[in-house]
Amino acid sequence: FAVRAEDDEAAQAAISIAKEALFGSTTGSEDDEQEAAPDMRAALKEHPSANIAIISVPGSYAALEAHKAMTNGLHVLLFSDNVPLADEIALKRRARELGRLVMGPGAGTAMLAGTGLGFANRVKPGPVGIAAATGTGAQEVMSLLDRWGIGISHVIGVGGRDLSPEVGGLMAEAAIRALDADEGTELILLVSKPPSPEVATKLLNLPTKPMVAALIGLSDPLPAPAHVIVCNTLEQGAAHTLELLDKAQPDIIGDLFADVTVAITALKPNRTRLAGLFSGGTLCYEAMTIASQHIGPIYSNTPLNKEWTVDAAPSGGHVCLDLGEEEYTDGRPHPMIDSEARIEHLQRQAEDPTVAVILLDIVIGDGAHTDPASLLAPIAADIVRSGTAMVVYVLGTEQGPQGFESQRAAFRQAGCIVTETAARAALAAAALVLREPALVTADLPAGLSGNQTPRLKTSMASQKST
C-alpha cells in the first residue's frame, strides 16, 4: 500500500480500510470462492480437457510461457506485445514441428468453433474461415459478413508480423492448411496489411478451396491461381466472398450521398482538414490508404510511408492517429475498452477551425466498452454543432452486448454521418474535405490478381443521386 496522511493514526486507519477492502471476507460462501491456479501445470490439472492457452504477460516473458503451453500440448493465443522477433520465429518454428498454432504475438482476436477469444464479435456459424494477421481487420470482415448474411466457421489470428519476410508466414500457412482441411469451411478469407510479396505468393498457392486475400493497401498485382482473388480493402474482401458464395450484394450506400451533401453545405471554406481518431489500428491504416488517394498525404503515428509521420505534419495537414498504439495506452486501457481515452483528442481537434471532418471508429463486441456511444455521442453532438462534420463507423454485429443498431442510432441522433463499412467512412471523409459528395459511391481500386469478380454494387438509388 501507499498512503499519504497527516499522522500515523490516520495512516494506520487508511491501511486497515484498504486491507479490509482487498482481503476481507465477501458475502459469498467459502464454497463459492475459487483461487486462481498459481501456474500452468496447476491450471491443466483443474481443466485437463483444455487445448488452448491465452497468454498476456510482458513481452520479455511471453515466449517462455508460450513454450510451456506447447510443451503441455496446448495451442497458444499470444496476446502479448513487444515479443522479440527472434522469439516469435523460434516459437512458430517449434509450433510447426509440434502441429500447434501460435496465434500472435499481439493477436487480439480469434474465434474457434464459435468461441471468441480476446476482442471478438458474436457471429452466426457458417462456411467462411478467416486467417488474419490483423485483429480489427478480422473483426471488420467477420462483422460485415455476418451483417450481410454469411456465417463464420473459425477466425485464426496469426499476429501482425507473420507475413513479413523474417517470419515467412509460418502461422498463416498453418491456419490456411487447417481451414482448407476443415469440413465446415467452404471458403477461406485471408486478411493482412501489405505482406512480403514472396510470402503472399506462397500462401495464395496453398489452398484447394476458394480463397479471397484482402491485403490492405497492396499496390502491385500478385500472381494467383484461378480460385483465388486478391484485393486491397476489407470491404472488397467481404464483397468478393459474397460473390464467390453466389450471395446477393448489399446496399452499402443508402443515404450516404445525401448525408454528405447536406454536411458539405454547413462547412465553412476554411475547414479543409481531415482528422481521424481510431481505436482499431487496421481501420486507421485502411482509411489512410483509401483517403490519401483522393486528398493527398495523411500523417500518422503509423504512417503509410516514413515521410508521413505525425511529427512531420505541416500546418493544415491531414492526420489519422491510431490511439491503440503504445504511446497512447501507456498506463491506461486500450481505447476499445476505455472510450474516455479519445475524448481529449476529440476536443482538441474540434477546437481547430481548419478541421472539416473528424473520422471516428467505434469497435464493439466482447471485450470492448459496454456502451461507447453513451460517452462519445454527446461529445460528437457538440462537435457537429460547432461546425465540424463527423463521420462515424460502428464495427460490430447485432448479437453483440452493446447493440449494433442502438449504437449507430445514438451517433446519427448526434448529427454524425454513419456509414455501412469502414472503407465508405474513409471515402465520406475525403468527400467532405473535397466537397465532392459523389466520391462516396466510387468504386474501390480493382482487384490485384487478375481473377476478378464484379466490383461491389451500389444501390440504384445512390446511382441516381450521382
Short mmCIF file of C-alpha atoms in Angstrom, two decimals:
data_model
loop_
_atom_site.label_atom_id
_atom_site.label_comp_id
_atom_site.label_asym_id
_atom_site.label_seq_id
_atom_site.Cartn_x
_atom_site.Cartn_y
_atom_site.Cartn_z
CA PHE A 1 0.00 0.00 0.00
CA ALA A 2 0.97 3.63 -0.39
CA VAL A 3 -0.73 6.02 2.00
CA ARG A 4 -0.28 9.74 2.48
CA ALA A 5 -1.62 11.01 5.81
CA GLU A 6 -1.11 13.83 8.30
CA ASP A 7 -0.17 11.49 11.17
CA ASP A 8 0.47 7.81 11.99
CA GLU A 9 -3.00 7.24 13.36
CA ALA A 10 -4.67 8.36 10.15
CA ALA A 11 -2.21 6.33 8.09
CA GLN A 12 -2.90 3.14 10.06
CA ALA A 13 -6.65 3.69 9.74
CA ALA A 14 -6.35 4.07 5.97
CA ILE A 15 -4.23 0.93 5.71
CA SER A 16 -6.78 -1.05 7.73
CA ILE A 17 -9.60 0.08 5.45
CA ALA A 18 -7.57 -0.84 2.36
CA LYS A 19 -6.72 -4.29 3.74
CA GLU A 20 -10.36 -4.97 4.52
CA ALA A 21 -11.46 -3.84 1.07
CA LEU A 22 -8.89 -6.02 -0.72
CA PHE A 23 -8.60 -9.06 1.52
CA GLY A 24 -11.66 -9.03 3.74
CA SER A 25 -14.41 -11.61 3.61
CA THR A 26 -17.02 -11.42 0.88
CA THR A 27 -20.74 -12.01 1.09
CA GLY A 28 -20.35 -15.33 -0.76
CA SER A 29 -19.76 -18.65 0.95
CA GLU A 30 -16.36 -20.31 1.10
CA ASP A 31 -17.59 -22.85 -1.45
CA ASP A 32 -18.20 -20.01 -3.94
CA GLU A 33 -14.63 -18.77 -3.74
CA GLN A 34 -12.18 -20.03 -6.35
CA GLU A 35 -8.48 -19.45 -6.16
CA ALA A 36 -6.64 -18.83 -9.38
CA ALA A 37 -4.25 -21.58 -10.35
CA PRO A 38 -0.69 -20.49 -9.49
CA ASP A 39 0.84 -21.85 -12.72
CA MET A 40 0.03 -23.62 -15.98
CA ARG A 41 0.56 -27.09 -14.58
CA ALA A 42 -1.98 -26.48 -11.82
CA ALA A 43 -4.44 -24.95 -14.29
CA LEU A 44 -4.20 -28.02 -16.53
CA LYS A 45 -4.80 -30.26 -13.54
CA GLU A 46 -8.03 -28.39 -12.85
CA HIS A 47 -9.00 -28.31 -16.56
CA PRO A 48 -7.46 -31.37 -18.20
CA SER A 49 -9.57 -31.01 -21.37
CA ALA A 50 -8.20 -27.54 -22.17
CA ASN A 51 -6.46 -27.31 -25.54
CA ILE A 52 -5.52 -23.62 -25.76
CA ALA A 53 -3.67 -21.16 -23.54
CA ILE A 54 -4.28 -17.41 -23.68
CA ILE A 55 -1.09 -15.62 -22.68
CA SER A 56 -0.96 -11.94 -21.79
CA VAL A 57 2.24 -11.15 -19.90
CA PRO A 58 5.03 -8.64 -20.59
CA GLY A 59 6.72 -9.40 -23.90
CA SER A 60 10.04 -10.41 -22.35
CA TYR A 61 8.32 -13.28 -20.51
CA ALA A 62 5.76 -14.23 -23.16
CA ALA A 63 7.88 -16.65 -25.21
CA LEU A 64 8.75 -18.75 -22.14
CA GLU A 65 5.07 -19.09 -21.20
CA ALA A 66 4.17 -19.96 -24.79
CA HIS A 67 6.83 -22.67 -24.89
CA LYS A 68 5.45 -24.07 -21.61
CA ALA A 69 1.98 -24.19 -23.12
CA MET A 70 3.17 -26.05 -26.22
CA THR A 71 5.13 -28.49 -24.08
CA ASN A 72 1.85 -29.26 -22.33
CA GLY A 73 0.10 -29.92 -25.66
CA LEU A 74 -1.70 -26.58 -25.97
CA HIS A 75 -2.27 -24.19 -28.82
CA VAL A 76 -1.45 -20.58 -27.91
CA LEU A 77 -3.21 -17.24 -28.30
CA LEU A 78 -0.35 -14.85 -27.58
CA PHE A 79 -1.99 -11.55 -26.70
CA SER A 80 1.30 -10.03 -25.50
CA ASP A 81 3.02 -7.23 -27.40
CA ASN A 82 6.74 -6.43 -27.51
CA VAL A 83 7.79 -10.03 -28.08
CA PRO A 84 11.24 -10.02 -29.74
CA LEU A 85 11.15 -11.07 -33.39
CA ALA A 86 13.66 -13.85 -32.79
CA ASP A 87 11.42 -15.30 -30.07
CA GLU A 88 8.41 -15.19 -32.40
CA ILE A 89 10.28 -17.05 -35.13
CA ALA A 90 11.52 -19.71 -32.69
CA LEU A 91 8.03 -20.18 -31.25
CA LYS A 92 6.40 -20.58 -34.62
CA ARG A 93 9.03 -22.96 -35.93
CA ARG A 94 8.54 -25.14 -32.89
CA ALA A 95 4.76 -24.89 -33.25
CA ARG A 96 5.03 -26.10 -36.84
CA GLU A 97 7.07 -29.12 -35.69
CA LEU A 98 4.54 -29.93 -32.95
CA GLY A 99 1.44 -29.32 -35.07
CA ARG A 100 0.32 -26.43 -32.85
CA LEU A 101 -0.95 -22.93 -33.55
CA VAL A 102 0.76 -19.88 -32.09
CA MET A 103 -1.71 -17.06 -32.71
CA GLY A 104 0.24 -13.85 -32.22
CA PRO A 105 2.13 -12.14 -30.76
CA GLY A 106 -0.20 -9.20 -30.48
CA ALA A 107 -3.14 -11.39 -31.52
CA GLY A 108 -6.14 -9.59 -30.12
CA THR A 109 -8.84 -11.54 -31.96
CA ALA A 110 -9.67 -15.17 -32.66
CA MET A 111 -12.78 -17.33 -32.82
CA LEU A 112 -12.51 -21.10 -32.77
CA ALA A 113 -15.63 -23.23 -33.25
CA GLY A 114 -17.84 -20.34 -32.22
CA THR A 115 -15.87 -19.32 -29.13
CA GLY A 116 -14.48 -15.79 -29.28
CA LEU A 117 -11.06 -15.08 -27.81
CA GLY A 118 -9.78 -11.58 -26.98
CA PHE A 119 -11.65 -8.78 -28.77
CA ALA A 120 -14.20 -10.73 -30.80
CA ASN A 121 -17.62 -10.28 -32.34
CA ARG A 122 -20.55 -12.63 -31.99
CA VAL A 123 -21.36 -14.03 -35.40
CA LYS A 124 -23.51 -16.76 -36.88
CA PRO A 125 -21.86 -20.08 -37.77
CA GLY A 126 -21.21 -20.56 -41.45
CA PRO A 127 -18.89 -21.51 -44.29
CA VAL A 128 -16.16 -18.83 -44.19
CA GLY A 129 -12.89 -19.41 -42.36
CA ILE A 130 -10.72 -16.36 -41.70
CA ALA A 131 -6.94 -16.29 -41.31
CA ALA A 132 -5.87 -12.82 -40.21
CA ALA A 133 -2.64 -11.00 -39.47
CA THR A 134 -4.68 -8.12 -38.07
CA GLY A 135 -7.13 -8.04 -35.18
CA THR A 136 -9.54 -5.29 -36.18
CA GLY A 137 -9.21 -6.40 -39.80
CA ALA A 138 -10.54 -9.80 -38.75
CA GLN A 139 -13.30 -8.13 -36.75
CA GLU A 140 -14.32 -5.97 -39.70
CA VAL A 141 -14.67 -8.80 -42.21
CA MET A 142 -16.35 -11.20 -39.78
CA SER A 143 -18.84 -8.49 -38.79
CA LEU A 144 -19.53 -7.39 -42.37
CA LEU A 145 -20.15 -10.97 -43.47
CA ASP A 146 -22.44 -11.64 -40.51
CA ARG A 147 -24.44 -8.49 -41.20
CA TRP A 148 -24.62 -9.46 -44.87
CA GLY A 149 -25.99 -12.91 -44.06
CA ILE A 150 -22.87 -15.10 -44.15
CA GLY A 151 -21.67 -17.06 -41.12
CA ILE A 152 -18.13 -17.82 -39.97
CA SER A 153 -16.55 -21.19 -39.16
CA HIS A 154 -13.33 -20.03 -37.48
CA VAL A 155 -11.13 -16.94 -37.14
CA ILE A 156 -7.43 -17.66 -36.66
CA GLY A 157 -5.29 -14.64 -35.78
CA VAL A 158 -1.62 -15.07 -36.64
CA GLY A 159 0.00 -11.81 -35.49
CA GLY A 160 0.87 -8.68 -37.43
CA ARG A 161 4.42 -9.74 -38.35
CA ASP A 162 3.57 -13.22 -39.59
CA LEU A 163 3.56 -12.35 -43.31
CA SER A 164 6.86 -10.49 -43.06
CA PRO A 165 9.91 -11.94 -44.86
CA GLU A 166 11.53 -12.70 -41.48
CA VAL A 167 8.67 -14.84 -40.12
CA GLY A 168 7.76 -16.16 -43.55
CA GLY A 169 4.05 -16.73 -42.96
CA LEU A 170 4.65 -19.72 -40.68
CA MET A 171 1.31 -19.48 -38.85
CA ALA A 172 -0.65 -18.12 -41.80
CA GLU A 173 0.39 -21.27 -43.65
CA ALA A 174 -0.71 -23.44 -40.73
CA ALA A 175 -4.02 -21.56 -40.49
CA ILE A 176 -4.75 -21.85 -44.22
CA ARG A 177 -3.93 -25.56 -44.23
CA ALA A 178 -6.17 -26.10 -41.19
CA LEU A 179 -9.07 -24.23 -42.75
CA ASP A 180 -8.53 -25.99 -46.07
CA ALA A 181 -8.89 -29.33 -44.27
CA ASP A 182 -11.85 -28.24 -42.13
CA GLU A 183 -15.15 -29.81 -43.24
CA GLY A 184 -17.15 -26.81 -42.05
CA THR A 185 -15.16 -24.29 -44.09
CA GLU A 186 -16.06 -23.77 -47.76
CA LEU A 187 -14.10 -20.59 -48.44
CA ILE A 188 -11.01 -19.01 -46.87
CA LEU A 189 -10.60 -15.27 -46.34
CA LEU A 190 -7.02 -14.12 -45.71
CA VAL A 191 -6.60 -10.65 -44.19
CA SER A 192 -3.36 -8.71 -43.79
CA LYS A 193 -1.67 -5.36 -44.23
CA PRO A 194 0.78 -5.37 -47.16
CA PRO A 195 2.76 -8.60 -46.85
CA SER A 196 6.08 -9.72 -48.26
CA PRO A 197 5.23 -10.44 -51.92
CA GLU A 198 7.18 -13.72 -51.76
CA VAL A 199 5.36 -14.84 -48.62
CA ALA A 200 1.98 -13.82 -50.01
CA THR A 201 2.58 -15.64 -53.29
CA LYS A 202 3.41 -18.81 -51.39
CA LEU A 203 0.23 -18.53 -49.30
CA LEU A 204 -2.00 -17.83 -52.29
CA ASN A 205 -0.96 -21.15 -53.80
CA LEU A 206 -1.69 -23.25 -50.71
CA PRO A 207 -5.46 -23.85 -50.56
CA THR A 208 -7.54 -26.15 -52.71
CA LYS A 209 -10.70 -24.31 -51.64
CA PRO A 210 -11.64 -20.87 -52.99
CA MET A 211 -9.83 -18.05 -51.21
CA VAL A 212 -10.09 -14.27 -51.08
CA ALA A 213 -6.98 -12.41 -49.93
CA ALA A 214 -7.70 -8.88 -48.65
CA LEU A 215 -4.19 -7.43 -48.44
CA ILE A 216 -4.87 -3.90 -47.25
CA GLY A 217 -3.03 -1.23 -49.20
CA LEU A 218 -1.28 -3.64 -51.54
CA SER A 219 -0.38 -1.74 -54.71
CA ASP A 220 1.27 -4.26 -57.01
CA PRO A 221 -0.55 -7.26 -58.53
CA LEU A 222 0.30 -10.74 -57.28
CA PRO A 223 0.06 -13.95 -59.32
CA ALA A 224 -2.63 -16.27 -58.00
CA PRO A 225 -4.45 -19.45 -59.05
CA ALA A 226 -7.83 -19.21 -60.72
CA HIS A 227 -9.72 -19.97 -57.49
CA VAL A 228 -8.02 -17.15 -55.55
CA ILE A 229 -8.97 -13.45 -55.66
CA VAL A 230 -6.62 -10.75 -54.36
CA CYS A 231 -7.92 -7.30 -53.36
CA ASN A 232 -6.71 -4.47 -51.16
CA THR A 233 -9.53 -3.36 -48.85
CA LEU A 234 -11.60 -5.10 -46.20
CA GLU A 235 -14.83 -4.07 -47.90
CA GLN A 236 -13.69 -5.73 -51.13
CA GLY A 237 -12.62 -8.83 -49.22
CA ALA A 238 -16.10 -9.28 -47.78
CA ALA A 239 -17.78 -8.40 -51.10
CA HIS A 240 -15.74 -10.89 -53.14
CA THR A 241 -16.51 -13.53 -50.52
CA LEU A 242 -20.23 -12.99 -51.12
CA GLU A 243 -19.71 -13.20 -54.86
CA LEU A 244 -17.82 -16.49 -54.67
CA LEU A 245 -20.60 -17.90 -52.48
CA ASP A 246 -23.17 -16.64 -55.03
CA LYS A 247 -24.87 -14.38 -52.50
CA ALA A 248 -26.62 -11.08 -53.22
CA GLN A 249 -24.68 -7.86 -52.75
CA PRO A 250 -25.89 -5.47 -50.03
CA ASP A 251 -26.65 -1.78 -50.43
CA ILE A 252 -23.65 -0.10 -48.80
CA ILE A 253 -24.52 3.45 -49.87
CA GLY A 254 -28.06 4.05 -48.64
CA ASP A 255 -28.47 7.71 -47.66
CA LEU A 256 -24.72 8.39 -47.57
CA PHE A 257 -24.66 10.60 -50.69
CA ALA A 258 -27.50 12.75 -49.34
CA ASP A 259 -26.00 12.95 -45.84
CA VAL A 260 -22.61 14.08 -47.15
CA THR A 261 -24.25 16.62 -49.47
CA VAL A 262 -26.09 18.22 -46.54
CA ALA A 263 -22.98 18.24 -44.37
CA ILE A 264 -20.95 19.98 -47.09
CA THR A 265 -23.38 22.90 -47.16
CA ALA A 266 -22.66 23.54 -43.46
CA LEU A 267 -18.85 23.62 -43.82
CA LYS A 268 -17.08 26.97 -43.84
CA PRO A 269 -14.47 27.50 -46.59
CA ASN A 270 -11.55 27.48 -44.12
CA ARG A 271 -12.41 23.94 -42.97
CA THR A 272 -10.28 21.73 -45.21
CA ARG A 273 -8.55 19.24 -42.94
CA LEU A 274 -9.25 15.57 -42.08
CA ALA A 275 -8.58 14.30 -38.55
CA GLY A 276 -9.01 10.57 -37.89
CA LEU A 277 -9.05 9.20 -34.33
CA PHE A 278 -9.02 5.40 -34.35
CA SER A 279 -9.15 2.63 -31.80
CA GLY A 280 -8.60 -0.01 -34.50
CA GLY A 281 -5.12 0.15 -35.99
CA THR A 282 -6.05 -1.70 -39.16
CA LEU A 283 -9.08 0.52 -39.72
CA CYS A 284 -6.76 3.53 -39.40
CA TYR A 285 -4.37 2.05 -41.94
CA GLU A 286 -7.15 1.17 -44.40
CA ALA A 287 -8.68 4.65 -44.08
CA MET A 288 -5.34 6.25 -44.93
CA THR A 289 -4.77 4.02 -47.96
CA ILE A 290 -8.20 4.94 -49.34
CA ALA A 291 -8.46 8.63 -48.46
CA SER A 292 -4.87 9.53 -49.39
CA GLN A 293 -5.59 8.56 -53.00
CA HIS A 294 -8.00 11.49 -53.12
CA ILE A 295 -6.76 14.13 -50.67
CA GLY A 296 -3.01 13.51 -50.64
CA PRO A 297 -0.65 12.75 -47.74
CA ILE A 298 -2.13 11.77 -44.38
CA TYR A 299 0.22 11.98 -41.43
CA SER A 300 0.11 9.39 -38.68
CA ASN A 301 1.86 7.65 -35.80
CA THR A 302 1.53 4.54 -38.02
CA PRO A 303 2.31 6.18 -41.37
CA LEU A 304 1.89 4.70 -44.84
CA ASN A 305 5.44 5.79 -45.61
CA LYS A 306 8.31 7.04 -43.49
CA GLU A 307 7.88 10.64 -44.62
CA TRP A 308 4.29 10.91 -43.39
CA THR A 309 4.93 10.73 -39.66
CA VAL A 310 2.68 12.76 -37.39
CA ASP A 311 5.68 14.80 -36.23
CA ALA A 312 6.28 15.85 -39.83
CA ALA A 313 2.70 17.01 -40.39
CA PRO A 314 2.62 20.55 -41.81
CA SER A 315 0.17 23.16 -40.63
CA GLY A 316 -3.16 22.21 -42.14
CA GLY A 317 -2.05 18.64 -42.91
CA HIS A 318 -4.41 15.70 -42.66
CA VAL A 319 -3.84 13.43 -39.65
CA CYS A 320 -5.01 9.94 -38.67
CA LEU A 321 -3.97 8.59 -35.28
CA ASP A 322 -4.07 5.00 -34.06
CA LEU A 323 -4.83 5.64 -30.39
CA GLY A 324 -4.34 1.96 -29.60
CA GLU A 325 -0.59 2.28 -30.08
CA GLU A 326 1.68 2.09 -27.04
CA GLU A 327 2.43 5.81 -26.87
CA TYR A 328 -1.27 6.41 -26.15
CA THR A 329 -2.00 3.35 -23.98
CA ASP A 330 0.97 3.53 -21.61
CA GLY A 331 -0.59 3.50 -18.16
CA ARG A 332 -4.18 3.40 -19.38
CA PRO A 333 -6.56 0.90 -21.04
CA HIS A 334 -6.91 0.45 -24.79
CA PRO A 335 -9.44 2.87 -26.34
CA MET A 336 -11.71 -0.05 -27.27
CA ILE A 337 -12.08 -0.60 -23.53
CA ASP A 338 -11.80 2.98 -22.29
CA SER A 339 -13.88 5.24 -24.53
CA GLU A 340 -12.92 8.27 -22.46
CA ALA A 341 -9.38 7.93 -23.81
CA ARG A 342 -10.47 9.62 -27.04
CA ILE A 343 -12.45 12.49 -25.57
CA GLU A 344 -9.41 14.71 -25.04
CA HIS A 345 -8.27 14.10 -28.63
CA LEU A 346 -11.77 14.78 -29.96
CA GLN A 347 -11.99 18.07 -28.13
CA ARG A 348 -8.52 19.14 -29.27
CA GLN A 349 -9.36 18.53 -32.93
CA ALA A 350 -12.75 20.19 -32.57
CA GLU A 351 -11.07 23.39 -31.36
CA ASP A 352 -9.09 23.63 -34.62
CA PRO A 353 -11.03 25.85 -37.05
CA THR A 354 -9.34 24.22 -40.06
CA VAL A 355 -10.82 20.74 -39.39
CA ALA A 356 -13.55 19.87 -41.87
CA VAL A 357 -14.25 16.35 -40.64
CA ILE A 358 -13.36 14.07 -37.77
CA LEU A 359 -13.35 10.38 -38.68
CA LEU A 360 -14.08 8.02 -35.79
CA ASP A 361 -14.33 4.24 -35.48
CA ILE A 362 -16.38 2.57 -32.76
CA VAL A 363 -15.42 -1.07 -32.23
CA ILE A 364 -17.97 -3.01 -30.21
CA GLY A 365 -18.27 -6.67 -29.26
CA ASP A 366 -16.93 -8.87 -26.50
CA GLY A 367 -14.07 -7.25 -24.60
CA ALA A 368 -14.98 -3.72 -25.72
CA HIS A 369 -16.61 -0.89 -23.74
CA THR A 370 -20.18 -1.74 -22.77
CA ASP A 371 -21.69 1.44 -24.23
CA PRO A 372 -19.24 3.72 -26.06
CA ALA A 373 -22.00 5.83 -27.59
CA SER A 374 -23.12 6.95 -24.13
CA LEU A 375 -19.77 8.72 -23.69
CA LEU A 376 -18.81 9.70 -27.23
CA ALA A 377 -22.12 10.62 -28.88
CA PRO A 378 -22.74 13.68 -26.63
CA ILE A 379 -19.21 14.94 -27.42
CA ALA A 380 -19.87 14.30 -31.12
CA ALA A 381 -23.09 16.32 -30.95
CA ASP A 382 -21.20 19.30 -29.53
CA ILE A 383 -18.56 18.99 -32.26
CA VAL A 384 -21.16 18.92 -35.05
CA ARG A 385 -22.88 21.98 -33.57
CA SER A 386 -19.51 23.78 -33.56
CA GLY A 387 -19.26 23.45 -37.36
CA THR A 388 -17.11 20.33 -37.80
CA ALA A 389 -18.58 17.33 -39.61
CA MET A 390 -18.24 13.90 -38.02
CA VAL A 391 -18.14 10.55 -39.83
CA VAL A 392 -18.56 7.51 -37.61
CA TYR A 393 -18.24 3.84 -38.41
CA VAL A 394 -19.50 1.27 -35.91
CA LEU A 395 -17.81 -2.13 -36.23
CA GLY A 396 -19.91 -4.90 -34.74
CA THR A 397 -22.92 -7.18 -35.02
CA GLU A 398 -26.42 -7.02 -33.63
CA GLN A 399 -25.71 -10.05 -31.45
CA GLY A 400 -23.05 -8.09 -29.55
CA PRO A 401 -23.76 -6.94 -25.99
CA GLN A 402 -23.78 -3.23 -26.89
CA GLY A 403 -26.43 -3.46 -29.62
CA PHE A 404 -25.21 -2.56 -33.09
CA GLU A 405 -28.20 -0.54 -34.27
CA SER A 406 -28.63 1.29 -30.97
CA GLN A 407 -25.01 2.44 -31.09
CA ARG A 408 -25.42 3.65 -34.67
CA ALA A 409 -28.70 5.40 -33.82
CA ALA A 410 -27.06 7.33 -30.99
CA PHE A 411 -24.43 8.79 -33.33
CA ARG A 412 -26.99 9.58 -36.01
CA GLN A 413 -29.06 11.42 -33.43
CA ALA A 414 -25.92 13.38 -32.53
CA GLY A 415 -25.74 14.61 -36.13
CA CYS A 416 -22.95 12.30 -37.30
CA ILE A 417 -22.74 10.63 -40.70
CA VAL A 418 -22.80 6.89 -40.01
CA THR A 419 -21.55 4.54 -42.73
CA GLU A 420 -22.07 0.87 -43.60
CA THR A 421 -18.37 -0.03 -43.91
CA ALA A 422 -15.07 1.37 -42.70
CA ALA A 423 -13.99 1.93 -46.31
CA ARG A 424 -17.07 4.06 -47.01
CA ALA A 425 -16.30 6.13 -43.91
CA ALA A 426 -12.88 6.95 -45.39
CA LEU A 427 -14.48 7.92 -48.70
CA ALA A 428 -17.09 10.04 -46.93
CA ALA A 429 -14.38 11.90 -45.03
CA ALA A 430 -12.46 12.56 -48.26
CA ALA A 431 -15.68 13.69 -49.95
CA LEU A 432 -16.24 16.27 -47.21
CA VAL A 433 -12.69 17.61 -47.48
CA LEU A 434 -13.00 17.96 -51.27
CA ARG A 435 -16.71 18.98 -51.25
CA GLU A 436 -17.38 16.14 -53.72
CA PRO A 437 -20.30 14.04 -52.44
CA ALA A 438 -20.22 11.68 -55.44
CA LEU A 439 -16.96 10.30 -54.09
CA VAL A 440 -18.85 8.17 -51.56
CA THR A 441 -20.21 5.99 -54.39
CA ALA A 442 -16.84 5.47 -56.04
CA ASP A 443 -15.53 2.02 -56.83
CA LEU A 444 -12.60 0.99 -54.70
CA PRO A 445 -9.41 0.02 -56.56
CA ALA A 446 -9.76 -3.06 -58.75
CA GLY A 447 -8.58 -6.48 -57.64
CA LEU A 448 -4.89 -7.28 -57.90
CA SER A 449 -4.73 -10.90 -59.01
CA GLY A 450 -6.30 -10.91 -62.46
CA ASN A 451 -9.01 -13.24 -61.12
CA GLN A 452 -11.62 -10.56 -60.61
CA THR A 453 -15.33 -10.81 -59.99
CA PRO A 454 -17.62 -7.78 -60.41
CA ARG A 455 -16.98 -4.85 -58.10
CA LEU A 456 -19.29 -4.19 -55.19
CA LYS A 457 -22.58 -2.82 -56.45
CA THR A 458 -24.07 0.39 -55.17
CA SER A 459 -27.82 0.76 -54.86
CA MET A 460 -29.89 2.08 -57.75
CA ALA A 461 -30.97 4.96 -55.52
CA SER A 462 -27.40 6.06 -54.94
CA GLN A 463 -26.54 5.78 -58.63
CA LYS A 464 -29.44 8.05 -59.49
CA SER A 465 -28.33 10.52 -56.82
CA THR A 466 -24.99 10.98 -58.55
#
